[in-house]
Every structure is written in C-alpha cells, then in structure tokens.
Amino acid sequence: MIPFLDLKSINQQYQEELKEACARVIDSGWYIMGTELSAFEEEFASYCGTQYCIGVANGLDALTLTLRAWKELGRLQAGDEVIVPANTYIASVLAITENDLVPVLVEPDEHTFNLSASNILNALSSKTKAILPVHLYGQISPMDEIMGLAEEHDLLVLEDCAQSHGAEIKGRKCGSWGDAAGFSFYPGKNLGALGDAGAITTNDKELYDVLVALRNYGSHKKYENKFQGVNSRLDEIQAAMLRVKLKHLDNETEHRQHIAQLYLEGISNPKVTLPKLTMKEGHVWHLFVLRTSDRAALMEHLEKHGIQTLIHYPTPPHKQEAYRDLANLPLPLTEKIHEEVVSIPMDPTLSINDVKKVILALNKFKAK
Ligand SMILES: *Cc1c(COP(=O)(O)O)cnc(C)c1O
C-alpha cells in the first residue's frame, strides 16, 4: 500500500536528533515556558521574517486568541464581520464564532481554492472589520492584493497558515504579510510536532504583549491577571521537537515540490482536473488535491492499485450541524468543490518510484 502520509517514516529520519532533544528537556527539569520555547519562538519568527512569535497549544488557539487579543485591544467588537473562505477547514470559522464575531463565508477562486481580492470586495459591508485568508492545501493566497485591499478599507488581516509553512510570494513568507498569522504544528502538518502545538507570528508589539498574557491565564506576571485568559501553552518537549523539525522543513518542502512537479507533468487523464500552481515558491504542497466528477470510482480504482486517498474536506463548514444556521447560504462553488476533491499521496518520504506508480494508476482510470 502506498500510504497517504507516513508520519512514522517522516519522524524516523530524525530519530537521533529528536531523542537527543527529548532527553535534553527531561534532564533540564523544566517542562513549561522555558528555554526551548523561547528559542523556538525566536527561530520560527526569524524563519517567517517577523519580529515576534508566540507559541500556543494548537492552531485553533492561535487563530482564536489573536481575534480575542484584537478585541481586548479595542480593534474588534462582538458582531463585527470577518471575511473567510467558505471552503476552509472548520477551525478557521470556529475561531471567529468563538469570539462572537460574524463569519462572512466567501466563495474561493475555483483554480487556487483560495480567496481572491475580487471575491473579498464583493463581500465587504460597513460591518466588515477583518479578513481571514486561508492558504489552503499549502498555496499562499494573493497577499499583496489582499493587503492592498485591507489598507484601503481599514481591515485587519489574520492569515491562517496551518497548511502553508514556508510558502512565499514576492520573496516574503506567509505569516509575515498579515497583521498576524496563526500556525498549526499538528503532527500531520508540513511542520509537525509529536503532539499538539501552534503559534502566532506578528510584527505588532502591542498584540504580542496581549497574546503572551492571554495564553497564560491572562497573566504577564505570576499571580497578576490582567485578562480572563486561557491555558494554551506550547510545552518544552514539543518546542524541542519543533526546533529539530524546523531545520529540515525547507528540505522536506523541496521534496514535496518535486513530487508535485512530477504529478503535474505526469498525470494526464481527461477525467481528472489538476490543481493550479500560480508560482513555484508560492506552494508548499501540504496536500495534492485533484478534482473529478467521478470521485467514488476514482478512489476505488486507486485503492485497487494499492494507493491510499483522502478527501479534504467531505463537508464544508456551512453544511455542518454545528453551523446549521448557515446551511442555506448560496455557496454553489464551495459545495461543488467538496463533492469533487480527492487528495492523493503527498509525503516528503514518498519515493519517486511510488510517485510514478500513482501517476500510472491515475492515467489508467476510466470513468464508468
Ligand atoms: C489544522 C488546521 C487548523 C487547526 O490546527 P490545530 O492545530 O489542529 O488546532 C486551522 N486551520 C486550518 C486551515 C487547518 O488545516
């Protein structure tokens, strides 16, 4: 079986370094908010090209706490509208509603699966206060255009970089474009911890100060609580794991880009629509997502050839029971995308031989 993503083999490549880092934390006797976290925050900020990084417990908290911090700073208020792509993973929307803000679900660009400036423009109202672009499947959104639009309309921008570590446009990495950005280091993400972890990047010192407190009970100083905060800390073991994995991220990304290139050149089947690549450095290929009108048959065909596939995602947020109030929104493109997408193996340890097998099997597929 060619697995969709083999986390064991990914982490085995670095097992010596990971075990050493783990031992270093065990021996230090200090397990929360220590030197591993501050070193990782510095290294990740420098990787992204921002002044600050704040480690938190997961990617959802990174997004939720940033919006919460803007409320604490008086830059957002309950009831304000936040523009978000309708085809995102539900976490992007949960971060908005958790803060009593109003998600405005916008159809993506059909070819990139991301927000476009013109779709955002059409969704603006007098209540719009922020945009939450999601760099879906690893491809950066048109951040130059989005930031121009945000400036013109005085909107905050929170990038959802959970799938796009290292993707860049015009020489600037994701996470450094918006007023702030949320990252996830869930094990299956391009930069994955060995458990849950997340972070926020920003150049805004005021925002940084509020976030540092919010993640730790709202406290800047032990036993002094300025905000009604939460416990959302990135622990020392995970920070140490991430420091090891960050050193190898660009190498892994290069291999993902190579696999994607082979897929794009090799797959040619009229039944299959390939993803569109705007520019090479703009896509870090968290997922390689095809579209086909005959998905069930294609998945069955690939399974028979020993190839594992997954769907990202089977149901859009507005069709989830959790958001039944939004179920009647007219989002035909988003719904069509969810009916047609299928993700094929994408893993930095996938061999070129296996990539060729996937291509061959896809090219043999005939719809019924
Ligand atoms: C994974 C993901 C998140 C949430 O990250 P967690 O660490 O699982 O909380 C948010 N947004 C997107 C687009 C994601 O893919």
Short mmCIF file of C-alpha atoms and ligand atoms in Angstrom, two decimals, residues 58-60 63 88-89 91-92 134 160 162-163 184 186 189 197 313, ligand 1:
data_model
loop_
_atom_site.label_atom_id
_atom_site.label_comp_id
_atom_site.label_asym_id
_atom_site.label_seq_id
_atom_site.Cartn_x
_atom_site.Cartn_y
_atom_site.Cartn_z
CA ASN A 58 -2.57 24.35 18.83
CA GLY A 59 -3.54 26.06 15.60
CA LEU A 60 -7.15 26.70 16.56
CA LEU A 63 -6.42 31.93 15.48
CA THR A 88 -11.80 26.16 4.63
CA TYR A 89 -11.27 23.64 7.39
CA ALA A 91 -11.16 25.65 12.60
CA SER A 92 -10.90 28.98 10.74
CA VAL A 134 -6.55 30.62 4.49
CA ASP A 160 -4.41 31.04 8.55
CA ALA A 162 -1.88 25.99 9.29
CA GLN A 163 -1.16 24.30 5.94
CA SER A 184 -0.65 24.76 13.48
CA TYR A 186 -0.39 19.26 14.41
CA LYS A 189 1.10 19.47 9.03
CA ALA A 197 1.23 22.73 19.10
CA TYR A 313 -12.91 18.01 3.08
C1 LIG B 1 -5.14 22.11 11.01
C2 LIG B 1 -5.81 23.41 10.72
C3 LIG B 1 -6.18 24.30 11.74
C4 LIG B 1 -6.16 23.95 13.20
O1 LIG B 1 -4.98 23.49 13.72
P1 LIG B 1 -4.97 22.56 15.03
O2 LIG B 1 -3.55 22.59 15.46
O3 LIG B 1 -5.43 21.20 14.62
O4 LIG B 1 -5.88 23.19 16.03
C5 LIG B 1 -6.68 25.55 11.38
N1 LIG B 1 -6.84 25.89 10.09
C6 LIG B 1 -6.53 25.05 9.09
C7 LIG B 1 -6.73 25.50 7.67
C8 LIG B 1 -6.00 23.78 9.37
O5 LIG B 1 -5.73 22.95 8.36
#
